Amino acid sequence: MSPKLVVIGNGMAAGRVLEHLTDDAPEAYQITVFGAEPRVNYNRILLSPVLSGEKTFDEIVTHDDAWYAARSIDLLKGKEIVAIDRAAKTVQAKDGSVTPYDKLLVATGSLPFIVPVPGKDLPGVVAYRDLDDVNTMLAAAQHGGSAVVVGGGLLGLEAAAGLKMRGMDVTVLHLMPTLMERQLDPAAGHLLKKAMEARGIRVITKANTHAIVGDGKVEAVRLDDGTEIPADIVVMAVGIRPNSGLAKAAGLEVGRGLKVDDHMVTSDPDVLAVGECAEHRGQCYGLVAPLFEMAKVVAAQLNGDTSAAYTGSVTSTKLKVTGVDLFSAGDFAEGEDREEIVLRDAARGIYKRLVLQDDRIIGAVMYGETADGGWFLDLLRKATCIADMRDTLIFGQGYVGGAALDPMAAVAALPDEAEICGCNGVCKGKITSTITAKGLTTLDGVRAHTKASASCGSCTGLVEQLMSLTLGDQFNRAAVQPMCACTELGHDDVRRLIIAKDLKTIPAVMQELEWKTSCGCAKCRPALNYYLLAAWPGEYVDDNQSRFINERVHANIQKDGTYSVVPRMWGGITNPRELRAIADVADKFAIPTVKVTGGQRIDLLGVKKQDLPAVWADLNAAGMVSGHAYGKALRTVKTCVGTDWCRFGTQDSTGLGIRIEKFMWGSWTPAKVKMAVSGCPRNCAEATCKDVGVICVDSGYDIHFAGAAGLDIKGTEVLTHVDTEDEALAVIVALTQLYREQARYLERIYKWTKRVGIESIRAAVVDDLERRQALFDRFVYSQKFAQVDPWAERVAGAEAHEFRPMAHFEPREAAE
Ligand SMILES: Cc1cc2nc3c(=O)[nH]c(=O)nc-3n(C[C@H](O)[C@H](O)[C@H](O)COP(=O)(O)OP(=O)(O)OC[C@H]3O[C@@H](n4cnc5c(N)ncnc54)[C@H](O)[C@@H]3O)c2cc1C
Ligand code: SF4
Ligand code: SF4
């Protein structure tokens, strides 16, 4: 009699083991298979095409009843094993029946993770794991209605696409900022989101599910921010965990999964494990490729070949949503010892990125064109040295050994009727013939005569290449200083294109403007974060990680690693209550230095990072908010005592300073902004070396701007004279808004003024009243979202991870 093999679980891994085992040695075992599902073995990964209607269940069956019968395998469908008795070498099914074994194979797969929120057990909440789940979804989809999928990973997106194809109104909720973040980087995640949205699927990222609501059945999903999304069905697709409880109860060694050695044997020599339930060298897998490799080893092992060993797998991911091509493999996190090669083609929605270490591929992400995925995976698995093919590597296997692509040759090869400017429908022939006919030598000339590159401007590079081809040395490309090494574009083009192309996230900017790196650098990220904040107030969510350390922690780092804290003192005015609170804070937190700054504020120096939230809490309690002494923002409005106290005062300079500061605080600007108001031309508040200064005179207010008193020293320019305080505020606000909209990141007002010219600024905020009002209104609108005390937010728990003790080495900036 051959020995008895009992298999628990009849999923993909078990199915593959049985194939190998019965092919190699049909008589070796008497096999009994227990499957909790009431059906034969099927290809689980094709459940999504069944859901979407692209396949039927019969088409995804791998082994039908006849297959088991032909191999004399006793398949017990719908029979769940509830206990293993290793001493007696038996298994017990839920119906009480006991079956003996000589060898036992555990292949119980995974269990879907259900987010533990209120309402998770309501009828209508379903996981996505087996055919029953698909049938529940299909039943719900029969009536149309709304579906919410919690989880924007592989399973969630496949479920969403399937339900959409079945006619449901689908929303995907994803906790992280980009979709499939474990397999894709933000750029590819952005393209994927766009593709899902193009299918009519709503995607909400950074969405934290708070509760599932409904009376007797699912009715809606409530997010942390209170938003409720109607739902007739909720699909939970947030992850899986190895189904190893049965093994654990039997006393087998279990970590995250059931632990196996390289021969797939558990801590009991007669018990083997395979598939997602197994943990091998600390790793559990959730894709089929590794399971199939494991299955070969298990079959060999059961057939007595102890030399077969499983040593782990490098996995790759594809998404089975028709029309979405993505591929990812390996490790694509950034790292100092890593390099990357990035290729983006915004027009075709293509993004490819290879991560290299020591001239070897260690990670690959591709979107839009994935034909070379298998080749990259092979190079990765074999750790092939790619030094010799590096120049053409990213273009794929077809280019190996060829020369690097010459972009000029590609443009030269375009036919005359090839469209260059999509916005204005201008083709290559029109551009080259106009250049020659009109003797054009500048980009502006071509724009004026052909309209090419005159709208969104994304074809500017192509137009310039055509000019080079047509004019040769005669063409002098306007010297644009690129923002950084990640792009050819200068700050102004990036700002313009953010608006023209409606770009609302950093990954969107990087993909659509064809960034040369995957995630940008320390120069472009903070700039993009500011440009997006300025362009889309209320819509763009500030990316804290794109800010410098001082802005991340809302305090100024000092040379010993401690911080300085400067509470806001409106117009430089304080009172005994505030001073007492400051003194108490200094005592309580043993703050070594308390100093008066040049901007009429009090600076608490030497605060430990981990004490910051508590220090702010105490200052908040006394009514003080952040002074933004660390920020590219309005810092201080210095004032003199004016008519309140001074014999020479002509106007209420203190009142105006406080009014300006209360109106404008919190607003992010390209660089720091310092202001001052002096009550008479004696100018005790030093207003004539500030970014914006007001000198009060008997007849009203002289408004100055573009001064500097730092690395550069420069007296202000006079912008205009106004009669009233209201008008002074209106001009200052409009000026600041114009600066916010036009200046390059880190460009102070005096530098911006020098670049654009005083006259253009005066025309916008003094002469053109309508434009002044529009600028004013846009500033006021953006303040609705900006005037939030960042200290209070952090006291309430925001960004808590920042305030755990840790060393930081980043540029420092003085507080004032
Ligand atoms: C919708 C979907 C799409 C997927 N797409 C892909 C893809 O594109 N690419 C990819 O690589 N992977 C994909 N996967 C993952 C892939 O299906 C799994 O990695 C694979 O099925 C795991 O095989 P397994 O045998 O370990 O577990 P399973 O296939 O889950 O089989 C385990 C079986 O054991 C049964 N069982 C559990 N406990 C008991 C018990 N006590 N008694 C009896 N029976 C029991 C379960 O009912 C189940 O039938 C997808 C998964 C799903 C759900
Ligand atoms: S600037 Fe003029 S009003 Fe103000 S304190 Fe000095 S002298 Fe007085
Ligand atoms: S930056 Fe220079 S001037 Fe400013 S506080 Fe530091 S040392 Fe002093």
XYZ file of N, CA and C in Angstrom, residues 366-549:
552
model
N 7.518 50.194 -14.783
C 7.172 50.622 -16.137
C 5.675 50.856 -16.209
N 5.314 51.882 -16.945
C 3.886 52.143 -17.139
C 3.678 52.545 -18.592
N 2.672 51.996 -19.199
C 2.309 52.414 -20.555
C 2.963 51.580 -21.637
N 4.148 51.082 -21.372
C 4.838 50.239 -22.353
C 5.660 49.246 -21.544
N 5.229 47.981 -21.553
C 5.827 47.029 -20.612
C 6.438 45.826 -21.320
N 6.591 45.955 -22.661
C 7.051 44.796 -23.430
C 8.386 44.269 -22.920
N 9.231 45.159 -22.413
C 10.555 44.717 -21.982
C 10.595 44.287 -20.513
N 9.433 44.203 -19.878
C 9.404 43.849 -18.466
C 10.107 42.518 -18.190
N 9.809 41.538 -19.009
C 10.385 40.211 -18.805
C 11.903 40.257 -18.933
N 12.385 41.041 -19.888
C 13.834 41.127 -20.105
C 14.512 41.795 -18.910
N 13.902 42.890 -18.441
C 14.478 43.569 -17.269
C 14.473 42.633 -16.053
N 13.386 41.874 -15.912
C 13.276 40.969 -14.765
C 14.386 39.914 -14.826
N 14.652 39.452 -16.039
C 15.695 38.449 -16.217
C 17.068 39.031 -15.850
N 17.331 40.270 -16.309
C 18.609 40.920 -15.968
C 18.715 41.101 -14.457
N 17.579 41.422 -13.864
C 17.542 41.651 -12.412
C 17.818 40.341 -11.662
N 17.095 39.294 -12.063
C 17.259 38.011 -11.366
C 18.679 37.482 -11.489
N 19.253 37.662 -12.685
C 20.604 37.115 -12.906
C 21.684 38.084 -12.449
N 21.292 39.236 -11.974
C 22.247 40.274 -11.542
C 23.286 40.538 -12.637
N 22.798 40.658 -13.870
C 23.699 40.886 -15.005
C 24.309 42.280 -14.948
N 25.601 42.385 -15.245
C 26.231 43.709 -15.288
C 25.753 44.422 -16.554
N 25.217 45.628 -16.402
C 24.641 46.313 -17.563
C 25.521 47.470 -18.044
N 26.775 47.531 -17.525
C 27.624 48.694 -17.843
C 27.736 48.926 -19.347
N 27.868 47.862 -20.122
C 28.089 48.030 -21.561
C 26.849 48.480 -22.321
N 25.669 48.248 -21.767
C 24.463 48.623 -22.516
C 23.703 49.763 -21.832
N 24.364 50.399 -20.916
C 23.711 51.405 -20.106
C 23.035 52.520 -20.915
N 23.716 52.997 -21.967
C 23.187 54.138 -22.730
C 21.828 53.860 -23.355
N 21.610 52.614 -23.737
C 20.350 52.314 -24.427
C 19.430 51.420 -23.610
N 19.891 51.048 -22.421
C 19.162 50.068 -21.613
C 17.668 50.381 -21.482
N 17.364 51.623 -21.165
C 15.977 51.983 -20.862
C 15.061 51.810 -22.085
N 15.667 51.837 -23.299
C 14.827 51.693 -24.501
C 14.467 50.239 -24.779
N 15.086 49.326 -24.039
C 14.674 47.934 -24.145
C 15.647 47.078 -24.913
N 15.277 45.794 -24.986
C 16.171 44.795 -25.557
C 16.497 45.085 -27.021
N 15.536 45.657 -27.748
C 15.723 45.914 -29.176
C 16.861 46.867 -29.472
N 17.283 47.640 -28.490
C 18.311 48.654 -28.739
C 19.693 48.234 -28.268
N 19.784 47.036 -27.701
C 21.084 46.624 -27.162
C 22.120 46.628 -28.277
N 23.265 47.240 -28.011
C 24.328 47.273 -29.012
C 24.184 48.444 -29.963
N 23.023 49.107 -29.979
C 22.829 50.256 -30.875
C 23.382 51.518 -30.249
N 23.365 52.596 -31.027
C 23.841 53.866 -30.493
C 22.719 54.488 -29.676
N 23.093 55.366 -28.763
C 22.077 56.073 -27.990
C 21.231 56.895 -28.945
N 19.958 57.041 -28.621
C 19.074 57.761 -29.536
C 19.483 59.223 -29.659
N 19.480 59.721 -30.865
C 19.780 61.136 -31.084
C 18.451 61.856 -31.295
N 18.057 62.697 -30.325
C 16.739 63.321 -30.454
C 16.624 64.177 -31.714
N 17.740 64.790 -32.147
C 17.680 65.628 -33.345
C 17.381 64.770 -34.571
N 17.989 63.562 -34.594
C 17.752 62.681 -35.740
C 16.277 62.292 -35.778
N 15.710 62.073 -34.595
C 14.298 61.687 -34.542
C 13.419 62.817 -35.081
N 13.734 64.053 -34.729
C 12.932 65.190 -35.213
C 13.132 65.364 -36.716
N 14.393 65.193 -37.158
C 14.675 65.353 -38.587
C 13.880 64.326 -39.401
N 13.686 63.149 -38.793
C 13.009 62.076 -39.537
C 11.491 62.263 -39.606
N 10.963 63.178 -38.834
C 9.497 63.359 -38.832
C 9.031 63.885 -40.195
N 7.891 63.386 -40.683
C 7.374 63.929 -41.954
C 6.842 65.356 -41.760
N 6.740 66.095 -42.849
C 6.288 67.490 -42.759
C 4.906 67.630 -42.135
N 4.065 66.611 -42.321
C 2.698 66.760 -41.795
C 2.575 66.320 -40.330
N 3.698 65.924 -39.705
C 3.641 65.518 -38.289
C 3.260 66.712 -37.417
N 2.281 66.475 -36.559
C 1.821 67.583 -35.717
C 2.830 67.844 -34.593
N 3.215 69.079 -34.454
C 4.181 69.445 -33.410
C 3.454 70.099 -32.235
N 2.607 71.065 -32.561
C 1.871 71.776 -31.501
C 0.433 71.283 -31.488
N 0.118 70.488 -30.456
C -1.216 69.900 -30.363
C -2.289 70.944 -30.085
N -1.937 71.961 -29.283
C -2.946 72.956 -28.897
C -3.460 73.714 -30.124
N -2.517 74.097 -30.994
C -2.919 74.933 -32.126
C -2.871 74.204 -33.461
N -2.646 72.895 -33.407
C -2.656 72.080 -34.621
C -1.635 72.544 -35.656
N -0.390 72.779 -35.231
C 0.629 73.250 -36.177
C 1.573 72.089 -36.490
N 1.792 71.849 -37.806
C 2.633 70.717 -38.163
C 4.061 71.172 -38.455
N 4.926 70.179 -38.597
C 6.352 70.459 -38.761
C 6.619 71.328 -40.006
N 5.982 70.956 -41.150
C 6.231 71.674 -42.413
C 5.909 73.149 -42.287
N 4.822 73.441 -41.615
C 4.387 74.843 -41.452
C 5.467 75.612 -40.668
N 5.998 74.969 -39.626
C 6.991 75.664 -38.794
C 8.278 75.895 -39.585
N 8.790 74.865 -40.232
C 10.083 75.032 -40.922
C 9.932 76.001 -42.096
N 8.807 75.907 -42.828
C 8.676 76.807 -43.988
C 8.516 78.257 -43.531
N 7.815 78.452 -42.397
C 7.647 79.835 -41.928
C 8.976 80.400 -41.434
N 9.777 79.550 -40.777
C 11.088 80.023 -40.304
C 11.887 80.557 -41.505
N 11.883 79.779 -42.573
C 12.664 80.186 -43.749
C 12.037 81.399 -44.437
N 10.733 81.317 -44.667
C 10.077 82.388 -45.426
C 10.177 83.728 -44.708
N 10.013 83.706 -43.382
C 9.984 84.988 -42.656
C 11.342 85.324 -42.036
N 12.300 84.455 -42.242
C 13.630 84.721 -41.664
C 13.592 84.778 -40.135
N 12.836 83.878 -39.528
C 12.695 83.914 -38.056
C 13.915 83.296 -37.379
N 14.375 83.931 -36.311
C 15.529 83.357 -35.600
C 15.247 83.192 -34.106
N 14.067 83.617 -33.659
C 13.785 83.487 -32.225
C 12.506 82.679 -32.017
N 12.450 82.084 -30.821
C 11.263 81.306 -30.477
C 10.020 82.202 -30.479
N 10.173 83.402 -29.945
C 9.023 84.313 -29.917
C 8.522 84.597 -31.328
N 9.458 84.732 -32.267
C 9.087 84.969 -33.665
C 8.265 83.806 -34.199
N 8.722 82.593 -33.922
C 7.981 81.419 -34.404
C 6.607 81.365 -33.744
N 6.576 81.666 -32.465
C 5.278 81.674 -31.764
C 4.331 82.682 -32.418
N 4.862 83.871 -32.713
C 4.012 84.936 -33.254
C 3.492 84.570 -34.638
N 4.336 83.945 -35.450
C 3.921 83.693 -36.830
C 3.213 82.367 -37.047
N 3.444 81.395 -36.186
C 2.809 80.076 -36.443
C 1.858 79.652 -35.332
N 1.950 80.270 -34.199
C 1.203 79.902 -32.986
C 1.763 78.639 -32.317
N 2.728 77.992 -32.964
C 3.300 76.785 -32.333
C 3.971 77.171 -31.033
N 3.734 76.389 -29.988
C 4.301 76.607 -28.644
C 3.773 77.863 -27.963
N 2.697 78.442 -28.531
C 2.200 79.694 -27.950
C 1.128 79.464 -26.887
N 0.649 78.215 -26.753
C -0.403 78.003 -25.744
C 0.169 77.328 -24.507
N 0.024 76.008 -24.420
C 0.521 75.376 -23.177
C 2.043 75.305 -23.173
N 2.656 75.330 -24.341
C 4.121 75.410 -24.406
C 4.841 74.093 -24.245
N 4.092 72.974 -24.153
C 4.803 71.718 -23.905
C 5.570 71.247 -25.136
N 5.320 71.854 -26.314
C 6.075 71.460 -27.505
C 7.282 72.374 -27.721
N 7.577 73.244 -26.746
C 8.670 74.202 -26.935
C 9.980 73.513 -27.314
N 10.288 72.415 -26.644
C 11.537 71.701 -26.925
C 11.593 71.260 -28.382
N 10.476 70.721 -28.878
C 10.425 70.246 -30.268
C 10.593 71.407 -31.237
N 9.898 72.513 -30.939
C 9.983 73.683 -31.826
C 11.426 74.186 -31.862
N 12.072 74.190 -30.700
C 13.465 74.650 -30.674
C 14.367 73.718 -31.477
N 14.074 72.425 -31.403
C 14.877 71.487 -32.202
C 14.673 71.730 -33.696
N 13.437 72.044 -34.084
C 13.177 72.342 -35.494
C 13.919 73.606 -35.912
N 13.980 74.587 -35.011
C 14.696 75.828 -35.331
C 16.178 75.536 -35.507
N 16.700 74.693 -34.627
C 18.106 74.313 -34.746
C 18.377 73.629 -36.073
N 17.469 72.703 -36.444
C 17.650 71.966 -37.693
C 17.614 72.899 -38.896
N 16.680 73.862 -38.849
C 16.480 74.743 -40.007
C 17.547 75.831 -40.075
N 17.923 76.359 -38.917
C 18.805 77.531 -38.915
C 20.269 77.204 -38.635
N 20.519 76.000 -38.134
C 21.905 75.654 -37.789
C 22.453 76.622 -36.751
N 23.663 77.138 -36.985
C 24.312 78.003 -36.002
C 23.612 79.337 -35.801
N 22.765 79.665 -36.764
C 22.065 80.961 -36.663
C 21.096 80.990 -35.469
N 20.699 79.782 -35.022
C 19.708 79.751 -33.932
C 20.389 79.789 -32.584
N 20.056 80.793 -31.851
C 20.589 80.937 -30.503
C 19.486 80.681 -29.503
N 19.466 79.490 -28.971
C 18.416 79.149 -28.008
C 18.458 80.115 -26.825
N 17.290 80.641 -26.462
C 17.261 81.550 -25.306
C 17.805 80.791 -24.109
N 18.715 81.427 -23.419
C 19.350 80.720 -22.312
C 18.412 80.628 -21.122
N 17.747 79.485 -21.013
C 16.876 79.282 -19.856
C 17.661 78.479 -18.845
N 17.700 78.979 -17.642
C 18.388 78.248 -16.579
C 17.425 77.181 -16.071
N 17.739 75.901 -16.267
C 16.797 74.880 -15.773
C 16.641 74.971 -14.254
N 15.477 74.546 -13.776
C 15.234 74.575 -12.334
C 16.295 73.810 -11.564
N 16.679 72.645 -12.120
C 17.675 71.786 -11.483
C 18.020 70.706 -12.486
N 18.827 69.762 -12.082
C 19.258 68.729 -13.035
C 18.129 67.771 -13.416
N 16.987 67.870 -12.738
C 15.891 66.938 -13.028
C 15.078 67.349 -14.254
N 15.277 68.556 -14.749
C 14.446 69.035 -15.853
C 15.211 70.036 -16.707
N 14.758 70.171 -17.958
C 15.334 71.201 -18.838
C 14.587 72.516 -18.643
N 13.435 72.449 -18.014
C 12.573 73.634 -17.934
C 13.024 74.581 -16.830
N 12.836 75.857 -17.087
C 13.120 76.858 -16.073
C 11.909 77.050 -15.166
N 12.098 77.797 -14.096
C 11.008 78.017 -13.132
C 9.760 78.598 -13.803
N 9.963 79.587 -14.688
C 8.796 80.278 -15.251
C 7.961 79.338 -16.109
N 8.657 78.488 -16.896
C 7.914 77.542 -17.723
C 7.153 76.557 -16.855
N 7.807 76.106 -15.800
C 7.132 75.134 -14.932
C 5.876 75.766 -14.332
N 6.005 77.001 -13.865
C 4.840 77.668 -13.263
C 3.717 77.808 -14.293
N 4.099 78.207 -15.501
C 3.089 78.421 -16.539
C 2.407 77.087 -16.892
N 3.220 76.042 -17.014
C 2.656 74.759 -17.439
C 1.793 74.113 -16.350
N 2.107 74.385 -15.101
C 1.266 73.855 -14.010
C -0.168 74.329 -14.212
N -0.318 75.583 -14.582
C -1.669 76.123 -14.790
C -2.213 75.659 -16.142
N -1.407 75.804 -17.200
C -1.916 75.489 -18.542
C -2.346 74.040 -18.648
N -1.617 73.156 -17.977
C -1.928 71.731 -18.112
C -2.706 71.205 -16.909
N -3.106 72.109 -16.050
C -3.968 71.720 -14.939
C -3.309 70.635 -14.067
N -2.036 70.837 -13.756
C -1.310 69.825 -12.993
C -1.467 70.103 -11.508
N -1.901 69.083 -10.759
C -2.267 69.356 -9.370
C -1.533 68.540 -8.329
N -0.581 67.734 -8.766
C 0.230 67.008 -7.785
C 1.679 67.017 -8.279
N 2.594 66.739 -7.367
C 4.011 66.691 -7.768
C 4.246 65.568 -8.783
N 3.724 64.344 -8.545
C 3.922 63.318 -9.582
C 3.331 63.721 -10.933
N 2.207 64.438 -10.934
C 1.615 64.863 -12.211
C 2.555 65.820 -12.926
N 3.125 66.773 -12.196
C 4.061 67.722 -12.813
C 5.239 66.950 -13.396
N 5.769 66.041 -12.609
C 6.979 65.340 -13.060
C 6.706 64.482 -14.289
N 5.570 63.829 -14.336
C 5.275 62.998 -15.500
C 4.965 63.863 -16.722
N 4.064 64.812 -16.555
C 3.598 65.559 -17.726
C 4.679 66.492 -18.259
N 5.592 66.925 -17.403
C 6.671 67.801 -17.874
C 7.975 67.011 -18.051
N 7.845 65.713 -18.071
C 8.943 64.801 -18.412
C 10.206 65.016 -17.585
N 10.028 65.011 -16.305
C 11.169 65.091 -15.372
C 12.156 63.966 -15.675
N 13.430 64.219 -15.478
C 14.424 63.197 -15.809
C 14.699 62.245 -14.638
N 14.189 62.599 -13.480
C 14.351 61.717 -12.329
C 12.971 61.229 -11.907
N 12.951 60.230 -11.038
C 11.641 59.687 -10.660
C 10.935 60.558 -9.626
N 11.685 61.082 -8.679
C 11.031 61.776 -7.568
C 11.569 63.177 -7.333
N 12.385 63.694 -8.261
C 12.887 65.049 -8.078
C 14.045 65.088 -7.100
N 14.411 66.302 -6.705
C 15.577 66.458 -5.820
C 15.264 67.554 -4.794
N 16.252 67.842 -3.962
C 16.036 68.827 -2.896
C 15.843 70.235 -3.453
N 16.200 70.437 -4.729
C 15.972 71.772 -5.306
C 14.557 71.893 -5.874
N 14.143 70.899 -6.656
C 12.856 71.079 -7.330
C 11.650 70.725 -6.462
N 11.804 69.809 -5.545
C 10.605 69.407 -4.785
C 10.015 70.561 -3.967
N 10.855 71.288 -3.177
C 10.246 72.400 -2.426
C 9.667 73.463 -3.360
N 10.332 73.672 -4.511
C 9.817 74.681 -5.443
C 8.471 74.239 -5.992
N 8.379 72.976 -6.407
C 7.105 72.497 -6.953
C 6.010 72.545 -5.891
N 6.387 72.179 -4.677
C 5.386 72.199 -3.603
C 4.827 73.616 -3.450
N 5.726 74.612 -3.486
C 5.248 75.996 -3.370
C 4.402 76.381 -4.587
N 4.872 76.070 -5.789
C 4.135 76.486 -6.990
C 2.726 75.878 -6.999
N 2.629 74.641 -6.559
C 1.309 73.993 -6.549
C 0.406 74.595 -5.483
N 1.013 74.902 -4.323
C 0.228 75.559 -3.255
C -0.306 76.899 -3.742
N 0.570 77.642 -4.449
C 0.173 78.980 -4.898
C -0.847 78.893 -6.025
N -0.720 77.859 -6.869
C -1.617 77.766 -8.025
C -2.997 77.231 -7.648
N -3.024 76.314 -6.693
C -4.297 75.631 -6.401
C -4.640 75.714 -4.916
N -4.881 76.922 -4.395
C -5.195 77.006 -2.965
C -6.458 76.212 -2.652
N -6.393 75.490 -1.542
C -7.590 74.744 -1.115
C -7.698 73.393 -1.793
N -6.997 73.222 -2.912
C -7.094 71.957 -3.626
C -5.837 71.135 -3.423
N -4.701 71.783 -3.608
C -3.437 71.063 -3.463
C -3.158 70.821 -1.982
N -2.780 69.594 -1.674
C -2.464 69.280 -0.279
C -0.950 69.394 -0.103
N -0.552 70.295 0.777
C 0.855 70.560 1.050
C 1.600 69.249 1.289
N 2.741 69.097 0.634
C 3.536 67.891 0.832
C 4.654 68.199 1.815
N 4.422 67.858 3.046
C 5.369 68.206 4.113
C 6.775 67.670 3.815
N 6.815 66.509 3.191
C 8.128 65.893 2.928
C 8.917 66.658 1.871
N 8.256 67.553 1.137
C 8.974 68.343 0.139
C 9.481 69.652 0.726
N 9.359 69.830 2.004
C 9.802 71.083 2.616
C 11.140 70.885 3.317
N 11.856 71.988 3.497
C 13.099 71.926 4.253
C 12.758 71.688 5.721
N 13.777 71.228 6.439
C 13.542 70.830 7.835
C 12.847 71.924 8.642
